[in-house]
Coordinates of C-alpha atoms in Angstrom, one line a residue:
R20 CA -40.2 93.5 165.4
P21 CA -43.7 94.8 164.4
T22 CA -45.0 94.1 167.9
D23 CA -42.5 96.7 169.3
R24 CA -44.2 99.5 167.5
D25 CA -47.6 101.2 167.5
A26 CA -50.1 99.0 165.6
S27 CA -51.8 102.0 164.0
T28 CA -48.4 103.2 162.7
I29 CA -47.6 99.8 161.1
D30 CA -51.0 99.7 159.3
A31 CA -50.1 103.0 157.6
M32 CA -46.9 101.7 156.2
P33 CA -46.8 101.1 152.4
T34 CA -46.7 97.6 151.1
V35 CA -44.5 96.4 148.2
D36 CA -47.6 96.5 146.0
E37 CA -48.4 100.0 147.0
A38 CA -44.7 101.0 146.4
R39 CA -44.9 99.4 143.0
A40 CA -48.0 101.4 142.2
H41 CA -46.3 104.7 143.2
C42 CA -43.3 103.8 141.2
A43 CA -45.3 103.0 138.1
A44 CA -47.2 106.3 138.4
I45 CA -44.3 108.7 139.1
L46 CA -41.6 106.9 137.1
A47 CA -43.7 106.2 134.0
G48 CA -41.4 105.4 131.2
L49 CA -39.0 103.0 133.0
D50 CA -39.1 99.4 131.9
D51 CA -41.0 96.8 134.0
D52 CA -37.8 95.1 135.3
T53 CA -36.4 98.4 136.6
L54 CA -39.7 99.4 138.2
E55 CA -39.9 96.1 140.0
Y56 CA -36.3 96.5 141.2
V57 CA -36.9 100.0 142.5
A58 CA -40.2 99.0 144.2
G59 CA -38.4 96.4 146.2
A60 CA -35.3 98.6 147.0
V61 CA -37.0 101.7 148.4
F62 CA -37.5 100.1 151.8
D63 CA -34.9 100.3 154.5
D64 CA -36.4 97.1 156.1
E65 CA -38.9 95.3 153.8
D66 CA -40.2 93.1 156.6
V67 CA -41.5 96.2 158.4
G68 CA -42.0 98.6 155.4
T69 CA -39.8 101.4 156.6
V70 CA -39.0 103.7 153.6
L71 CA -35.3 104.7 153.0
P72 CA -34.3 108.2 154.3
E73 CA -35.0 110.8 151.6
D74 CA -31.3 111.5 150.8
D75 CA -30.5 107.8 150.5
L76 CA -33.4 107.1 148.2
V77 CA -32.6 110.1 146.0
D78 CA -28.9 109.1 145.7
F79 CA -29.9 105.5 144.9
L80 CA -32.6 106.5 142.3
V81 CA -31.1 109.5 140.4
P82 CA -28.6 107.5 138.3
M83 CA -31.4 105.2 137.0
L84 CA -33.5 108.1 135.9
D85 CA -30.8 109.7 133.8
E86 CA -32.1 108.4 130.5
L87 CA -35.7 108.9 131.5
C88 CA -35.0 112.6 132.2
D89 CA -32.7 113.1 129.2
G90 CA -29.6 113.7 131.3
D91 CA -31.3 116.4 133.5
E92 CA -30.1 115.6 137.0
D93 CA -32.4 118.2 138.6
A94 CA -35.5 116.6 137.0
A95 CA -34.3 113.2 138.1
R96 CA -33.8 114.4 141.7
G97 CA -37.3 116.0 141.5
K98 CA -38.9 112.7 140.5
A99 CA -37.0 110.8 143.2
K100 CA -38.1 113.3 145.9
Q101 CA -41.7 113.0 144.6
L102 CA -41.6 109.3 144.9
W103 CA -40.1 109.5 148.5
A104 CA -42.9 112.0 149.5
A105 CA -45.6 109.6 148.1
L106 CA -44.1 106.6 150.0
A107 CA -43.4 108.5 153.2
S108 CA -46.9 109.9 153.4
G109 CA -48.0 106.4 154.3
S110 CA -44.8 105.2 156.0
D111 CA -43.3 105.6 159.4
A112 CA -40.0 107.0 158.0
A113 CA -38.9 107.7 161.6
P114 CA -40.5 105.0 163.8
K115 CA -41.6 106.1 167.2
E116 CA -40.8 103.8 170.0
T117 CA -43.1 103.4 172.9
K118 CA -42.0 105.7 175.7
P119 CA -42.4 104.8 179.3
E120 CA -44.7 106.9 181.4
D121 CA -43.2 110.1 182.5
V122 CA -41.9 110.1 186.1
R123 CA -42.6 113.4 187.7
R124 CA -39.6 114.9 189.4
A125 CA -39.0 118.0 191.4
P126 CA -38.5 121.0 189.1
I127 CA -34.8 122.1 188.6
S128 CA -34.0 125.8 188.2
L129 CA -32.1 126.7 185.1
G130 CA -30.9 130.0 186.6
K131 CA -33.7 132.3 185.5
G132 CA -35.9 131.8 188.4
P133 CA -35.5 131.9 192.2
T134 CA -33.1 129.4 193.7
T135 CA -34.8 126.6 195.6
A136 CA -33.7 125.5 199.0
L137 CA -32.3 122.2 197.7
E138 CA -30.3 124.1 195.0
A139 CA -28.9 126.4 197.6
K140 CA -27.8 123.5 199.8
V141 CA -26.1 121.7 196.9
L142 CA -24.3 124.9 195.8
R143 CA -23.0 125.4 199.4
E144 CA -21.7 121.8 199.6
Q145 CA -20.0 122.1 196.3
E146 CA -18.3 125.4 197.3
E147 CA -17.1 123.9 200.6
L148 CA -15.7 120.8 198.8
R149 CA -13.9 123.0 196.3
K150 CA -12.3 125.0 199.0
G151 CA -11.4 121.8 200.9
V152 CA -9.4 120.2 198.1
A153 CA -8.1 123.5 196.6
A154 CA -8.9 122.3 193.2
V155 CA -7.9 124.5 190.2
E156 CA -11.1 125.9 188.7
I157 CA -11.1 126.1 184.9
V158 CA -13.1 129.0 183.7
Y159 CA -14.2 129.1 180.1
D160 CA -14.6 132.4 178.2
R161 CA -18.3 132.5 177.6
S162 CA -18.4 136.2 176.7
V163 CA -20.5 136.9 173.7
G164 CA -19.0 138.8 170.7
D165 CA -20.6 141.2 168.3
D166 CA -21.9 138.2 166.2
G167 CA -23.7 136.8 169.2
E168 CA -21.4 133.8 169.5
S169 CA -19.3 133.1 172.6
A170 CA -15.5 132.7 172.3
A171 CA -15.8 129.1 173.5
A172 CA -18.4 128.3 170.8
R173 CA -16.2 129.8 168.2
K174 CA -13.2 127.7 169.2
D175 CA -15.4 124.5 169.2
A176 CA -16.6 125.4 165.7
E177 CA -13.0 126.0 164.5
R178 CA -11.9 122.6 166.0
L179 CA -14.8 120.9 164.4
A180 CA -14.1 122.5 161.0
A181 CA -10.4 121.5 161.2
R182 CA -11.4 118.0 162.1
Q183 CA -13.8 117.7 159.2
A184 CA -11.2 119.2 156.8
Y185 CA -8.6 116.6 158.0
L186 CA -11.0 113.7 157.5
A187 CA -12.0 115.0 154.0
N188 CA -8.3 115.3 153.0
E189 CA -7.5 111.9 154.4
A190 CA -10.5 110.3 152.6
A191 CA -9.4 112.0 149.3
R192 CA -5.8 110.8 149.8
Q193 CA -6.9 107.2 150.5
S194 CA -9.2 107.3 147.5
A195 CA -6.4 108.6 145.2
E196 CA -4.0 106.0 146.5
L197 CA -6.5 103.1 145.9
A198 CA -7.3 104.4 142.4
A199 CA -3.6 104.4 141.6
E200 CA -3.3 100.8 142.8
L201 CA -6.2 99.8 140.7
E202 CA -4.7 101.4 137.6
E203 CA -1.3 99.8 138.3
A204 CA -2.9 96.4 138.7
R205 CA -4.7 96.8 135.3
V206 CA -1.4 97.8 133.6
V207 CA 0.5 94.9 135.1
A208 CA -2.1 92.4 134.0
A209 CA -2.2 93.9 130.4
R210 CA 1.6 93.8 130.2
S211 CA 1.6 90.1 131.3
R212 CA -0.8 89.3 128.5
L213 CA 1.1 91.2 125.8
S214 CA 4.4 89.7 126.7
G215 CA 3.0 86.2 127.0
E216 CA 4.1 85.9 130.6
A217 CA 0.5 85.4 132.0
S218 CA 0.5 82.2 134.0
G219 CA -2.3 79.8 135.0
S220 CA -5.2 78.4 133.1
R221 CA -8.3 80.7 132.7
L222 CA -10.4 77.6 132.7
A223 CA -9.5 76.6 136.3
A224 CA -11.3 77.9 139.4
I225 CA -9.8 80.9 141.1
E226 CA -9.3 80.4 144.9
L227 CA -8.8 83.4 147.0
G228 CA -8.0 83.7 150.7
P229 CA -8.2 83.3 153.6
F230 CA -7.9 87.0 154.1
Q231 CA -9.1 89.9 156.3
L232 CA -10.9 92.9 154.9
P233 CA -9.9 96.0 156.9
N234 CA -12.3 98.9 157.5
P235 CA -11.0 101.9 155.5
G236 CA -12.5 104.2 158.2
G237 CA -10.7 102.4 161.0
G238 CA -12.2 100.1 163.6
A239 CA -12.9 96.3 163.4
D240 CA -12.3 94.4 160.2
L241 CA -15.3 94.3 157.9
I242 CA -14.7 90.6 157.1
E243 CA -12.5 88.1 158.9
N244 CA -10.9 84.8 157.7
A245 CA -12.7 85.0 154.3
S246 CA -12.2 82.7 151.4
M247 CA -13.7 82.7 147.9
I248 CA -13.8 80.3 144.9
L249 CA -14.7 81.8 141.5
V250 CA -15.6 79.3 138.8
P251 CA -15.3 80.4 135.2
G252 CA -18.6 80.8 133.4
H253 CA -20.5 81.7 136.6
R254 CA -21.8 85.1 137.7
Y255 CA -21.7 86.2 141.4
G256 CA -23.4 88.9 143.3
L257 CA -22.7 90.5 146.7
I258 CA -25.8 91.2 148.8
G259 CA -25.7 93.3 152.0
R260 CA -26.7 96.5 153.6
N261 CA -24.8 99.8 153.1
G262 CA -21.5 100.0 154.9
K263 CA -21.0 96.2 155.1
G264 CA -18.0 96.1 152.8
K265 CA -19.3 95.1 149.4
S266 CA -17.6 97.9 147.4
T267 CA -14.5 97.8 149.6
L268 CA -14.2 94.0 149.0
L269 CA -14.3 94.5 145.2
K270 CA -11.9 97.4 145.2
F271 CA -9.4 95.5 147.4
L272 CA -9.6 92.3 145.3
A273 CA -9.1 94.3 142.1
S274 CA -6.2 96.2 143.5
R275 CA -4.6 93.0 144.9
R276 CA -4.7 94.4 148.5
V277 CA -6.3 91.2 149.6
G278 CA -7.0 87.7 148.3
N279 CA -3.7 87.1 146.5
L280 CA -5.3 87.2 143.1
D281 CA -2.9 86.3 140.2
P282 CA -1.4 89.7 139.0
S283 CA -1.9 88.5 135.4
A284 CA -5.6 88.0 135.8
S285 CA -7.7 90.6 134.0
V286 CA -10.1 92.5 136.2
H287 CA -12.3 95.3 135.1
Y288 CA -13.5 97.3 138.1
V289 CA -16.4 99.8 137.5
S290 CA -16.2 102.4 140.2
Q291 CA -19.3 103.9 141.8
E292 CA -17.6 107.3 141.7
L293 CA -16.1 109.1 138.7
H294 CA -12.6 110.6 139.3
L295 CA -11.2 112.5 136.3
T296 CA -8.0 114.5 135.9
L297 CA -8.2 118.0 134.5
E298 CA -7.1 116.7 131.1
Q299 CA -9.8 114.0 131.1
E300 CA -12.5 116.5 132.0
E301 CA -12.0 118.0 128.5
W302 CA -12.3 114.7 126.7
R303 CA -15.5 113.5 125.0
P304 CA -17.2 110.4 126.4
A305 CA -15.9 108.2 123.5
A306 CA -12.3 109.2 124.2
L307 CA -12.7 108.1 127.8
V308 CA -14.0 104.7 126.7
V309 CA -11.1 104.2 124.3
E310 CA -8.7 105.1 127.2
A311 CA -10.0 102.2 129.2
D312 CA -8.4 99.8 126.6
V313 CA -5.2 99.3 128.5
E314 CA -3.5 97.0 126.0
R315 CA -4.1 99.4 123.2
R316 CA -2.8 102.3 125.2
L317 CA 0.4 100.4 126.1
L318 CA 1.0 99.2 122.6
L319 CA 0.6 102.7 121.2
A320 CA 3.0 104.2 123.7
E321 CA 5.6 101.5 122.9
S322 CA 5.1 102.0 119.2
A323 CA 5.7 105.8 119.6
E324 CA 8.8 105.1 121.7
L325 CA 10.2 102.8 119.1
A326 CA 9.4 105.2 116.2
A327 CA 11.2 108.0 118.1
K328 CA 14.3 105.9 118.5
A329 CA 14.2 105.0 114.8
E330 CA 14.2 108.6 113.8
A331 CA 17.3 109.4 116.0
K332 CA 20.6 109.9 114.1
E333 CA 23.1 107.1 114.2
Y334 CA 20.5 104.7 115.5
A335 CA 21.1 101.1 114.5
P336 CA 18.3 98.8 115.8
G337 CA 19.3 95.3 116.8
A338 CA 17.5 92.2 115.7
G339 CA 15.6 92.0 118.9
E340 CA 14.3 95.6 118.7
E341 CA 13.3 95.3 115.1
K342 CA 11.4 92.1 115.9
R343 CA 9.7 93.8 118.8
R344 CA 8.7 96.8 116.5
L345 CA 7.1 94.4 114.0
D346 CA 5.3 92.5 116.8
V347 CA 3.9 95.7 118.2
E348 CA 2.7 96.9 114.8
E349 CA 1.1 93.5 114.1
A350 CA -0.7 93.5 117.5
L351 CA -2.1 97.0 116.8
I352 CA -3.4 95.9 113.4
Q353 CA -4.9 92.7 114.9
M354 CA -6.9 94.7 117.4
D355 CA -7.8 97.4 114.9
A356 CA -6.4 100.1 117.1
A357 CA -7.2 102.8 114.5
G358 CA -10.9 101.8 114.6
A359 CA -11.3 102.0 118.4
P360 CA -12.8 105.6 118.5
G361 CA -15.5 104.5 116.0
R362 CA -16.3 101.4 118.0
A363 CA -16.5 103.4 121.2
S364 CA -19.0 105.8 119.7
A365 CA -21.1 102.9 118.4
L366 CA -20.9 101.2 121.8
L367 CA -22.2 104.3 123.6
H368 CA -25.0 104.7 121.0
N369 CA -26.1 101.1 121.4
L370 CA -26.2 101.6 125.2
G371 CA -28.7 104.5 124.7
F372 CA -26.2 107.3 125.2
P373 CA -27.8 110.4 123.4
E374 CA -25.8 111.9 120.5
A375 CA -26.1 115.4 122.2
L376 CA -24.2 114.1 125.2
M377 CA -21.5 112.4 123.2
D378 CA -20.5 115.8 121.7
R379 CA -20.0 117.4 125.1
P380 CA -16.8 117.4 127.2
M381 CA -16.9 115.3 130.4
R382 CA -17.0 118.4 132.6
A383 CA -20.3 119.5 131.0
L384 CA -22.1 116.3 131.8
S385 CA -24.3 115.8 134.8
G386 CA -23.2 113.5 137.6
G387 CA -25.5 110.8 136.3
G388 CA -24.4 111.2 132.7
G389 CA -20.7 111.2 133.6
G390 CA -21.1 108.1 135.7
R391 CA -22.8 106.2 132.8

């Protein structure tokens, strides 16, 4: 609460209006709606006025400045840091809590000065106790090497590095596993639609749950005994602080890990992170957009398979296979599969994607450009 902090500190915190003015000056060129959104989102706690930490604000703001900075991620980061500096100059980014008055205590020797009588007494009592119980004394190697670091410190650093590497590998494994489940869910839904096996009315409300949402990092569940009802024609938003499970909930629903969503339901999940294979890194942006059309991709693969069979010697297609070939060709014509690359380029152009970026491979784009 504001009363828990120094009143002079609170008076120096920026208001939303002041934040809006800083945004308009530093981020000139953004539309009014985006400026309004940014001005309200730069606070960690809007009631108090605490500005987000610098790294969090930069990560939040850089993707929105991609077009303003013509795809230059360094320039976008510079503007984001400039905005943070302007806001933090009048903000208590690291609030100071009122400290109780210091209680003066007797000085304790750290080993560089003379031993006090009290220290000497304590040391004697500890030695006598140690001898009395015959405890095994563990001695750590504190010898300092040529690099000025003790052996124990090196071992601690090695253990920490090994732990961090394990956690990074585990996070990458879980991310790849979830990405594969998301892709498989999209393929299953597309196949259901193509085969006509999709069940359920798309005009009826979708009821999900009850379900638990586990914490990917371990620990207590993020959500317990949750239920959802999605009504066609409505739009829904998830609001909550970072780490509360918004992205995890969407990922788990789309991959069918929770909620028991009908496998034939079409779900388009837009990831916050861009994971590309080595092959996809060489693609142009329009090719990546075309690849997102799962139905077209499946039909083209099936058409190629049927064509390869037809070219084989002594192949006599049955009535069912011939009908399926004609159905596949008809479906490809109906969706204008051959015109998909042109439509993808037009789509990117209409969304403000510069021509210069559309001619580059994905690996050559900045993080913000690739994410878009």
